[in-house]
Amino acid sequence: MREPMDYHKETVLILDFGSQYTQLIARKVRELGVYCEIYPYHIDLQKVMSLNPKGIILSGGPRSVTESDAPVCDEGIFSLNIPVLGICYGLQLIARFFKGKVDKSVKREYGKAHIFLDEADRLLEGVRDGDVVWMSHQDKILKMPKGFKTLAHSDNSPYAAIKVVDGKIYGVQFHPEVHHTPKGKRILKNFLYKICRVKGLFSPKSFVELAIDNIRKEVGKGNVICALSGGVDSSVVATLVHKAIGEKLYCVFVNNGVLRKNEVQEVLEAFKDKLHINLKYVNAEDMFLNALKGVRDPEKKRKIIGKLFIRIFEEEAEKLGDVRYLAQGTLYPDVIESTSFKGPSATIKSHHNVGGLPKKMKLKLLEPLRELFKDEVRIVGKELGIPDNIIYRQPFPGPGLAIRIIGNVSRERLHILKEADSIIRDEIERNGRFKHIWQSFAILIPVKTVGVMGDERTYANVIALRVVESEDAMTADWARIPYEILDAIARRIINEVSGVNRVVYDISSKPPSTIEWE
Ligand code: XMP
C-alpha cells in the first residue's frame, strides 16, 4: 500500500506577536493548501530548525518595536536561508533588525489604502497600481535598512512592501490575510508558491489519509473508546477513528435526558445505521432527571450533569475491558491556547463537554483533530461523508437543555422547551440561515404572564428566543433576523406549544451577557 502524503514536509511557521489576525493568517495559508503551525514569537532557534519550515511568517502585533521591551524573535531565523514574510509589526521588526529607522507616527493609519508598485517582484505578481489594501499600524519605517529595496508604496506609507535585495526576506505594512485586502490571498499564494516554492500538499483528503494511517500505527492492537455527543467534533473524531480501526472503536452515546427533540434518533441513525459505528447507547434519562430534581442553581446543575456523565462513561469503559485509548476532539485553537500569552481568566461557567473526560482513567489520549481549526473539521467531515445535519449542527452545551430551563428542571418543563426549541430549529433551517447563525434556541423563563386565547384568559409560560452571531463564542451579538421569521417563530410557538402564551427576543450581546442564560 502506498504511504500517505505527509504534508508536514511543507510546514510554514507563523510566529505570533499577539495580532488578533494570527489565526486568520494560518487559516488562509491552509486554504492555499499549505500546512502551517503557530508558535509564540520567542520560539527558540533549535526548535525552528527541527521543524524544518519552508517559510516563516511574522504576524502583526499590538506593540511598538520602538519600545525597549518590544517582543522580538531570535535573530538567527534571518540567517537560515528560509523565506520570511513580516506582516505589519513583522515588517517593522525586520526593518529594526537590519538597522533601518522605525518610529511612531503621529497619525495611526487605519483602514483602506491604495498601493502603487515601485518594482516588479514575485511577491506582488498580479497586484496592480491602485489596488486596495488594509492598513492598521502606528509605527512607520522612516529609513529603509541597508540592503533592502521598496517594492510598493501607499498613499501614506512610502514603504508598503519591502524586500532584502539579496535573499528572500520580505515585509508588508498592510494585512494580506484580511478580506479587506482583495489581492491579499494572491500575495500570500505568491509568497508560498513562488518564494517558498511549496507544492501544496495539504488538503482535506491528504489530512484524512495521513490521520487514518497515524491512528492505525499508534493504536496497534488496543481498543479505543470515544464519547459521542452528536456534535461536529466528536462525530468527525469517531468517523475518522472508525475508518482507521473499524470494530476496535467503541463509541458511547449517553442520553442525559436534556437533549433536544429527536436528537437521540438522529445520532443513532447517522452513526449506527448509516456509518455502522460500534455505538453503545446508554439511556440514562431517569438517572439525570432524578438527580436534577429541585436543583435551581446553574453551577449545581452543571456539576451534577458533568459528574454523572463521567461516572456512566467510566462504567461503560470498564465493561468493555482492554480499552487503551480515549479519542477526543481537541482542536488546534485549544493547542495554541496552552502555549499562548493569555492571562488567567475568571471562571464564568464550569463548562462540561465530552472533551473533558477524567485524567484518572489513565487512558492514552488520541486527538486526531489537534491540528485543525473548526472550519477545517467541517470540511474533513464532509470528506468523510458525514451528513450535513451533523456537520452544520450548532454548538450544543454538555449540560443541554437543563441550563435553558431557568429554575427547576421538570419533565413537563422539558417537554415545553423541547417543543419550542424544535419549532425554532425548523423555522431557522427552513429559511436557509442555519449556516450563518452561531446558535438559535429557546429558553424557558420561570414566570407566567397573562394572555388571551379566543375569549379565554390564559396564564402561561414565557419562552425567550436567543439567536446569536459569533466567530468563536468568545463574543457574540444578537442576530438581526427579519421580522417575518421572528413573527413565524413566535406565532408557531404560541399556537403549537401548549403552556406558552408569550415569546420574547433576547437582544443582549456578549459581553456583558453570555450566550446561554445559565
Ligand atoms: P456562554 O454561555 O458562556 O457560551 O456565552 C459560550 C458557548 O459555549 C457553549 N457552552 C458549552 N459548551 N459545554 C459545552 O460543550 C458546556 O458546559 C457549555 N456551556 C456553554 C454555549 O452553547 C456557547 O456556544
Coordinates of C-alpha atoms and ligand atoms in Angstrom, one line a residue:
M1 CA 0.0 0.0 0.0
R2 CA 1.3 3.5 -0.9
E3 CA 2.4 5.7 2.0
P4 CA 0.1 8.7 2.5
M5 CA 1.4 12.1 1.6
D6 CA 3.0 13.8 4.6
Y7 CA 2.0 17.5 4.3
H8 CA 4.2 18.2 7.4
K9 CA 7.2 18.2 5.0
E10 CA 6.0 21.6 3.8
T11 CA 5.3 23.3 7.1
V12 CA 5.2 27.0 7.2
L13 CA 5.7 28.6 10.6
I14 CA 3.8 31.6 11.8
L15 CA 5.3 33.5 14.7
D16 CA 2.7 35.1 16.8
F17 CA 3.4 38.6 18.1
G18 CA -0.1 38.9 19.5
S19 CA -2.1 40.1 16.5
Q20 CA -5.8 39.5 16.5
Y21 CA -5.3 38.2 12.9
T22 CA -2.7 35.5 13.6
Q23 CA -5.2 32.6 13.3
L24 CA -6.6 34.2 10.2
I25 CA -3.1 34.1 8.6
A26 CA -2.9 30.4 9.5
R27 CA -6.4 29.7 8.0
K28 CA -5.5 31.5 4.8
V29 CA -2.2 29.6 4.4
R30 CA -4.0 26.3 4.9
E31 CA -6.8 27.3 2.5
L32 CA -4.0 27.7 0.0
G33 CA -3.0 24.1 0.5
V34 CA -0.1 24.6 2.8
Y35 CA 0.2 23.2 6.3
C36 CA 1.2 25.7 8.9
E37 CA 1.7 26.0 12.7
I38 CA 1.5 29.0 15.0
Y39 CA 4.2 29.4 17.7
P40 CA 4.9 32.2 20.2
Y41 CA 7.3 34.8 18.8
H42 CA 10.0 33.7 21.3
I43 CA 10.3 30.1 19.9
D44 CA 13.9 29.1 20.1
L45 CA 16.1 28.7 17.0
Q46 CA 16.7 25.0 17.6
K47 CA 13.0 24.3 17.6
V48 CA 12.6 26.3 14.4
M49 CA 15.3 24.3 12.8
S50 CA 13.9 21.0 13.9
L51 CA 10.6 21.9 12.3
N52 CA 12.4 22.4 9.0
P53 CA 9.9 25.0 7.7
K54 CA 9.6 26.1 4.1
G55 CA 8.8 29.6 5.1
I56 CA 8.3 31.8 8.2
I57 CA 5.6 34.4 8.6
L58 CA 5.9 37.1 11.3
S59 CA 2.5 38.2 12.4
G60 CA 1.4 41.7 13.3
G61 CA 1.0 42.7 16.9
P62 CA -0.3 45.4 19.2
R63 CA 3.1 46.6 20.5
S64 CA 5.6 49.1 19.0
V65 CA 9.1 47.9 18.0
T66 CA 10.4 51.3 19.4
E67 CA 9.7 50.1 23.0
S68 CA 12.7 48.9 24.8
D69 CA 10.9 45.6 25.8
A70 CA 9.2 45.1 22.5
P71 CA 8.7 41.4 21.6
V72 CA 11.4 40.1 19.4
C73 CA 12.1 36.8 17.8
D74 CA 15.5 35.0 17.6
E75 CA 17.6 37.0 15.1
G76 CA 19.0 33.7 13.9
I77 CA 15.9 33.0 11.8
F78 CA 17.1 35.6 9.3
S79 CA 20.2 33.6 8.6
L80 CA 18.6 30.3 8.0
N81 CA 18.1 31.0 4.3
I82 CA 14.4 30.3 4.8
P83 CA 12.0 32.8 3.2
V84 CA 10.5 35.2 5.7
L85 CA 7.4 37.4 5.3
G86 CA 6.9 40.1 8.0
I87 CA 3.4 41.5 8.2
C88 CA 2.9 44.9 9.8
Y89 CA 4.7 44.6 13.2
G90 CA 6.7 41.8 11.4
L91 CA 7.8 44.3 8.8
Q92 CA 8.9 46.8 11.4
L93 CA 10.8 44.2 13.3
I94 CA 12.7 43.2 10.1
A95 CA 13.4 46.9 9.5
R96 CA 14.7 47.2 13.1
F97 CA 16.9 44.1 12.9
F98 CA 18.5 45.3 9.7
K99 CA 19.2 48.7 11.2
G100 CA 16.6 50.8 9.4
K101 CA 14.8 53.5 11.3
V102 CA 11.3 52.9 12.7
D103 CA 9.3 55.5 14.6
K104 CA 5.9 56.0 15.9
S105 CA 4.0 58.3 13.5
V106 CA 1.7 60.9 15.0
K107 CA -1.2 59.6 12.9
R108 CA -2.3 56.0 13.1
E109 CA -3.0 54.6 9.6
Y110 CA -6.1 52.5 9.8
G111 CA -8.4 51.2 7.1
K112 CA -8.3 51.1 3.4
A113 CA -5.3 52.4 1.4
H114 CA -4.1 52.1 -2.2
I115 CA -0.8 50.7 -3.1
F116 CA 1.4 51.5 -6.1
L117 CA 4.2 49.3 -7.4
D118 CA 7.8 50.6 -7.4
E119 CA 9.5 47.4 -8.6
A120 CA 8.3 44.2 -10.1
D121 CA 8.7 41.2 -7.8
R122 CA 7.2 37.7 -7.5
L123 CA 5.6 38.6 -4.2
L124 CA 3.3 41.2 -5.8
E125 CA 2.6 39.4 -9.1
G126 CA -1.0 40.1 -10.0
V127 CA -1.2 43.3 -8.0
R128 CA -1.9 46.5 -9.9
D129 CA -1.3 50.1 -9.2
G130 CA -4.2 51.5 -7.1
D131 CA -5.2 48.1 -5.6
V132 CA -6.8 48.3 -2.2
V133 CA -5.0 47.1 0.9
W134 CA -5.9 47.1 4.6
M135 CA -3.7 49.0 7.0
S136 CA -3.7 49.1 10.8
H137 CA -0.5 50.5 12.3
Q138 CA 1.1 53.3 14.1
D139 CA 4.8 52.6 13.6
K140 CA 6.3 53.5 10.3
I141 CA 9.7 52.9 8.6
L142 CA 11.4 56.3 8.4
K143 CA 14.6 55.0 6.9
M144 CA 15.0 51.8 5.0
P145 CA 17.5 49.3 6.3
K146 CA 20.6 48.9 4.2
G147 CA 20.4 46.2 1.5
F148 CA 16.6 46.5 1.2
K149 CA 14.5 47.8 -1.6
T150 CA 11.0 49.1 -1.9
L151 CA 8.5 47.0 -3.9
A152 CA 5.5 49.2 -3.3
H153 CA 4.3 52.4 -1.5
S154 CA 0.8 53.5 -0.5
D155 CA -0.7 57.0 -0.1
N156 CA 0.6 57.2 3.4
S157 CA 3.4 54.6 3.6
P158 CA 6.5 55.1 1.4
Y159 CA 7.5 51.5 2.3
A160 CA 4.3 49.5 2.0
A161 CA 6.2 46.4 0.8
I162 CA 9.9 45.8 1.1
K163 CA 12.5 43.1 0.3
V164 CA 16.1 42.4 1.0
V165 CA 18.0 42.8 -2.2
D166 CA 19.9 39.6 -1.8
G167 CA 17.7 36.9 -0.4
K168 CA 14.1 36.1 0.5
I169 CA 13.2 38.3 3.4
Y170 CA 10.0 40.3 2.7
G171 CA 7.8 42.7 4.7
V172 CA 4.4 44.2 4.0
Q173 CA 3.0 47.1 6.0
F174 CA -0.6 46.1 5.2
H175 CA -2.6 42.9 6.2
P176 CA -2.8 40.5 3.3
E177 CA -4.7 38.0 5.5
V178 CA -7.9 40.1 5.9
H179 CA -10.6 40.1 3.3
H180 CA -10.4 43.9 3.1
T181 CA -7.2 43.3 1.1
P182 CA -8.8 41.8 -2.0
K183 CA -5.5 40.7 -3.5
G184 CA -4.2 39.5 -0.1
K185 CA -4.7 35.9 -0.8
R186 CA -2.9 36.2 -4.1
I187 CA 0.0 37.8 -2.3
L188 CA 0.2 35.0 0.3
K189 CA -0.1 32.5 -2.5
N190 CA 2.9 34.2 -4.3
F191 CA 4.9 34.0 -1.1
L192 CA 4.1 30.3 -0.6
Y193 CA 4.3 29.0 -4.1
K194 CA 6.8 31.4 -5.9
I195 CA 9.1 32.2 -3.0
C196 CA 8.9 29.3 -0.6
R197 CA 8.4 27.0 -3.6
V198 CA 5.9 24.7 -1.9
K199 CA 3.8 22.2 -3.9
G200 CA 0.7 22.4 -1.8
L201 CA 0.4 19.1 -0.1
F202 CA -2.3 19.9 2.5
S203 CA -5.9 19.2 1.7
P204 CA -8.8 17.6 3.4
K205 CA -8.0 14.4 1.5
S206 CA -4.4 14.3 2.4
F207 CA -5.3 15.1 6.1
V208 CA -7.7 12.1 6.2
E209 CA -5.3 9.7 4.6
L210 CA -2.5 10.7 6.9
A211 CA -4.7 10.7 10.0
I212 CA -6.0 7.3 9.3
D213 CA -2.5 5.9 8.8
N214 CA -1.2 7.6 12.0
I215 CA -4.2 6.3 14.1
R216 CA -3.6 2.7 12.8
K217 CA 0.1 2.9 13.6
E218 CA -0.4 4.5 17.0
V219 CA -3.2 2.3 18.3
G220 CA -1.9 -1.1 17.1
K221 CA -4.0 -3.8 18.7
G222 CA -5.6 -1.8 21.5
N223 CA -9.2 -0.7 21.7
V224 CA -10.3 2.9 21.6
I225 CA -13.3 4.5 23.4
C226 CA -14.9 7.7 22.4
A227 CA -17.8 9.7 23.9
L228 CA -20.1 10.7 21.0
S229 CA -22.3 13.7 21.6
G230 CA -23.6 14.1 18.0
G231 CA -21.7 17.5 17.8
V232 CA -19.4 18.0 14.9
D233 CA -16.1 17.5 16.6
S234 CA -16.9 14.2 18.3
S235 CA -18.6 13.0 15.2
V236 CA -15.6 13.6 13.0
V237 CA -13.3 12.0 15.5
A238 CA -15.5 8.9 15.7
T239 CA -15.8 8.6 12.0
L240 CA -12.1 9.1 11.4
V241 CA -11.0 6.6 14.0
H242 CA -13.7 4.2 12.8
K243 CA -12.2 4.4 9.2
A244 CA -8.8 3.6 10.7
I245 CA -9.5 0.7 13.1
G246 CA -13.2 -0.2 12.5
E247 CA -14.6 -2.5 15.1
K248 CA -11.9 -1.7 17.7
L249 CA -13.5 1.7 18.2
Y250 CA -16.3 1.8 20.8
C251 CA -18.4 4.9 21.0
V252 CA -20.6 5.7 23.9
F253 CA -23.6 8.0 23.5
V254 CA -25.3 8.9 26.7
N255 CA -28.8 10.2 26.7
N256 CA -28.8 12.6 29.7
G257 CA -32.5 13.4 29.4
V258 CA -31.8 17.0 28.4
L259 CA -31.1 16.5 24.7
R260 CA -33.2 18.2 22.0
K261 CA -36.3 16.7 20.4
N262 CA -35.4 13.8 18.1
E263 CA -31.7 14.1 18.9
V264 CA -31.3 10.5 20.0
Q265 CA -32.9 9.2 16.8
E266 CA -30.8 11.5 14.6
V267 CA -27.5 10.4 16.2
L268 CA -28.3 6.7 16.3
E269 CA -29.5 6.9 12.7
A270 CA -26.4 8.7 11.4
F271 CA -23.8 6.7 13.3
K272 CA -25.3 3.3 13.9
D273 CA -27.4 2.8 10.8
K274 CA -25.5 4.8 8.2
L275 CA -21.9 4.8 9.3
H276 CA -22.1 1.4 11.0
I277 CA -20.1 2.6 14.0
N278 CA -19.9 0.3 17.1
L279 CA -22.1 2.5 19.2
K280 CA -23.3 1.9 22.7
Y281 CA -26.4 3.9 23.5
V282 CA -26.9 4.5 27.2
N283 CA -30.3 5.8 28.1
A284 CA -29.7 7.4 31.5
E285 CA -32.6 9.9 31.2
D286 CA -34.2 8.9 34.6
M287 CA -30.9 9.0 36.4
F288 CA -30.1 12.5 35.3
L289 CA -33.6 13.9 35.7
N290 CA -33.8 12.5 39.2
A291 CA -30.5 14.0 40.1
L292 CA -31.6 17.3 38.8
K293 CA -34.9 17.4 40.7
G294 CA -35.4 20.6 42.7
V295 CA -32.0 22.0 41.7
R296 CA -32.1 25.6 40.7
D297 CA -28.6 26.8 40.9
P298 CA -26.9 26.8 37.4
E299 CA -23.5 25.8 38.6
K300 CA -25.0 22.9 40.6
K301 CA -26.9 21.7 37.5
R302 CA -23.7 21.8 35.5
K303 CA -21.7 19.9 38.1
I304 CA -24.4 17.2 38.6
I305 CA -24.6 16.6 34.9
G306 CA -20.8 16.6 34.4
K307 CA -20.2 14.2 37.2
L308 CA -22.9 11.8 36.3
F309 CA -21.8 11.7 32.8
I310 CA -18.2 10.8 33.7
R311 CA -19.4 8.1 36.1
I312 CA -21.5 6.5 33.3
F313 CA -18.7 6.8 30.8
E314 CA -16.2 5.2 33.2
E315 CA -18.6 2.3 33.9
E316 CA -19.0 1.7 30.2
A317 CA -15.3 1.8 29.6
E318 CA -14.8 -0.8 32.3
K319 CA -17.5 -3.1 30.9
L320 CA -15.7 -3.1 27.6
G321 CA -12.3 -4.0 29.1
D322 CA -8.9 -3.7 27.3
V323 CA -9.5 -0.1 26.4
R324 CA -6.2 1.7 26.0
Y325 CA -7.1 4.9 24.2
L326 CA -9.6 7.7 24.7
A327 CA -10.3 9.5 21.4
Q328 CA -11.4 13.1 21.8
G329 CA -12.0 16.2 19.7
T330 CA -9.3 18.6 20.8
L331 CA -8.9 21.3 18.1
Y332 CA -5.9 23.4 17.2
P333 CA -7.1 26.6 19.0
D334 CA -7.0 24.6 22.2
V335 CA -3.5 23.5 21.5
I336 CA -2.4 27.1 20.7
E337 CA -4.2 28.3 23.8
S338 CA -1.9 26.3 26.0
T339 CA 1.2 28.0 24.6
S340 CA -0.1 31.5 24.1
F341 CA 0.2 34.5 26.3
K342 CA -3.4 34.8 27.6
G343 CA -3.6 35.6 31.3
P344 CA -5.8 33.6 33.6
S345 CA -9.5 34.4 33.3
A346 CA -12.2 34.1 35.9
T347 CA -14.5 31.0 35.7
I348 CA -17.8 32.3 34.5
K349 CA -19.3 28.9 34.0
S350 CA -17.9 25.5 34.5
H351 CA -18.1 24.1 31.1
H352 CA -18.7 20.5 30.6
N353 CA -18.2 18.7 27.3
V354 CA -17.2 15.3 26.1
G355 CA -13.6 16.5 25.7
G356 CA -13.2 17.0 29.5
L357 CA -13.0 13.3 30.4
P358 CA -11.2 12.2 33.5
K359 CA -7.4 12.0 33.7
K360 CA -7.6 9.3 36.3
M361 CA -8.9 6.8 33.7
K362 CA -5.3 6.5 32.7
L363 CA -6.1 6.1 29.1
K364 CA -3.8 7.4 26.4
L365 CA -5.3 10.3 24.5
L366 CA -6.0 10.0 20.8
E367 CA -6.6 13.5 19.4
P368 CA -6.6 13.3 15.7
L369 CA -8.1 16.8 15.2
R370 CA -5.5 18.6 17.2
E371 CA -4.0 20.2 14.0
L372 CA -7.3 21.5 12.7
F373 CA -9.4 24.7 13.0
K374 CA -13.2 24.3 13.4
D375 CA -14.0 25.1 9.8
E376 CA -11.4 22.6 8.6
V377 CA -13.1 19.9 10.8
R378 CA -16.3 20.6 8.9
I379 CA -14.6 20.2 5.6
V380 CA -12.9 17.0 6.8
G381 CA -16.3 15.8 8.0
K382 CA -17.7 16.3 4.5
E383 CA -14.8 14.4 3.0
L384 CA -15.7 11.5 5.4
G385 CA -19.3 11.5 4.2
I386 CA -20.9 12.7 7.5
P387 CA -24.3 14.1 6.7
D388 CA -24.9 17.9 6.6
N389 CA -27.3 18.0 9.5
I390 CA -24.4 16.8 11.7
I391 CA -21.7 18.8 10.1
Y392 CA -23.5 22.1 10.4
R393 CA -25.0 21.3 13.8
Q394 CA -24.9 24.3 16.1
P395 CA -22.8 24.0 19.2
F396 CA -24.9 22.5 22.0
P397 CA -23.7 22.7 25.6
G398 CA -22.9 19.5 27.5
P399 CA -25.5 20.3 30.3
G400 CA -28.0 20.6 27.4
L401 CA -31.5 21.9 27.9
A402 CA -31.0 21.9 31.7
I403 CA -29.3 25.2 31.5
R404 CA -32.0 26.6 29.3
I405 CA -34.7 25.9 31.7
I406 CA -34.3 28.6 34.3
G407 CA -35.0 27.2 37.7
N408 CA -36.3 23.7 38.3
V409 CA -36.0 21.1 35.5
S410 CA -39.1 19.0 35.5
R411 CA -40.3 16.7 32.7
E412 CA -43.2 19.0 32.0
R413 CA -41.0 22.0 31.6
L414 CA -38.6 19.9 29.5
H415 CA -41.4 19.0 27.2
I416 CA -42.4 22.6 26.7
L417 CA -38.8 23.7 25.9
K418 CA -38.2 20.8 23.5
E419 CA -41.3 21.6 21.5
A420 CA -40.5 25.3 21.4
D421 CA -36.8 24.6 20.5
S422 CA -37.8 22.3 17.7
I423 CA -40.0 25.0 16.1
I424 CA -37.1 27.4 16.2
R425 CA -34.7 24.9 14.6
D426 CA -37.3 24.2 12.0
E427 CA -38.0 27.8 11.1
I428 CA -34.4 28.8 11.0
E429 CA -33.4 25.9 8.8
R430 CA -36.4 26.4 6.5
N431 CA -35.2 29.9 5.9
G432 CA -31.8 28.7 4.9
R433 CA -30.0 30.7 7.5
F434 CA -28.6 27.8 9.6
K435 CA -25.0 28.1 8.2
H436 CA -24.6 31.8 9.2
I437 CA -26.1 31.8 12.7
W438 CA -23.9 30.6 15.5
Q439 CA -26.8 29.4 17.7
S440 CA -30.5 29.8 17.8
F441 CA -32.5 28.3 20.6
A442 CA -35.3 28.7 23.2
I443 CA -35.1 29.4 26.9
L444 CA -37.9 28.7 29.3
I445 CA -38.3 31.6 31.8
P446 CA -39.8 30.7 35.2
V447 CA -42.6 33.3 35.2
K448 CA -46.1 33.2 34.0
T449 CA -47.9 36.0 32.3
V450 CA -51.5 36.7 31.3
G451 CA -52.7 36.3 27.7
V452 CA -55.9 35.9 25.9
M453 CA -56.8 33.0 23.5
G454 CA -60.2 33.1 21.9
D455 CA -62.2 34.7 24.6
E456 CA -60.4 32.9 27.3
R457 CA -57.8 34.3 29.8
T458 CA -54.6 32.4 29.8
Y459 CA -51.9 32.4 32.5
A460 CA -48.9 30.6 31.0
N461 CA -45.2 30.4 30.4
V462 CA -42.8 32.8 28.5
I463 CA -40.3 31.5 26.0
A464 CA -37.3 33.6 25.2
L465 CA -35.7 33.3 21.8
R466 CA -31.9 33.6 21.5
V467 CA -30.3 33.9 18.1
V468 CA -26.7 35.0 18.0
E469 CA -24.0 35.5 15.5
S470 CA -20.4 34.8 16.6
E471 CA -17.0 33.8 15.3
D472 CA -15.8 31.8 18.3
A473 CA -18.4 32.2 21.1
M474 CA -15.9 34.5 23.0
T475 CA -18.0 37.4 21.9
A476 CA -21.5 37.3 20.3
D477 CA -24.1 39.7 19.0
W478 CA -27.9 39.1 18.7
A479 CA -28.8 38.3 15.1
R480 CA -30.8 40.9 13.2
I481 CA -33.1 38.3 11.7
P482 CA -36.0 39.5 9.6
Y483 CA -39.2 40.4 11.5
E484 CA -41.1 37.8 9.4
I485 CA -39.0 35.0 10.7
L486 CA -39.4 36.3 14.3
D487 CA -43.1 36.5 13.7
A488 CA -43.4 33.0 12.3
I489 CA -41.5 31.6 15.2
A490 CA -43.5 33.4 17.9
R491 CA -46.8 32.5 16.2
R492 CA -46.0 28.9 15.9
I493 CA -44.7 28.5 19.4
I494 CA -47.7 30.2 20.9
N495 CA -50.2 28.2 18.7
E496 CA -48.5 24.9 18.9
V497 CA -46.9 24.6 22.3
S498 CA -49.4 24.2 25.0
G499 CA -48.5 26.1 28.1
V500 CA -46.9 29.1 26.4
N501 CA -48.6 32.4 25.7
R502 CA -45.7 34.8 25.1
V503 CA -42.4 34.9 23.2
V504 CA -39.7 37.5 23.8
Y505 CA -36.5 38.1 21.8
D506 CA -33.2 38.4 23.7
I507 CA -31.3 41.4 22.3
S508 CA -28.2 41.3 24.6
S509 CA -24.8 40.9 23.3
K510 CA -21.8 39.0 24.8
P511 CA -20.2 40.6 26.8
P512 CA -21.8 41.7 29.1
S513 CA -24.3 38.9 28.7
T514 CA -23.4 35.4 27.8
I515 CA -24.9 33.2 25.1
E516 CA -26.6 30.7 27.4
W517 CA -28.7 32.1 30.2
E518 CA -27.2 29.9 32.9
Ligands
XMP1 P1 -21.6 31.2 27.1 O1 -23.0 30.9 27.6 O2 -20.5 31.0 28.1 O3 -21.4 30.1 26.0 O4 -21.5 32.5 26.3 C1 -20.4 30.0 25.0 C2 -20.5 28.8 24.1 O5 -20.3 27.6 24.9 C3 -21.4 26.8 24.9 N1 -21.5 26.2 26.2 C4 -21.0 25.0 26.5 N2 -20.4 24.0 25.7 N3 -20.2 22.6 27.5 C5 -20.1 22.8 26.2 O6 -19.6 22.0 25.5 C6 -20.8 23.5 28.4 O7 -20.9 23.2 29.6 C7 -21.2 24.7 27.8 N4 -21.8 25.8 28.3 C8 -21.9 26.7 27.3 C9 -22.6 27.7 24.5 O8 -23.7 27.0 24.0 C10 -21.9 28.7 23.6 O9 -21.8 28.2 22.3

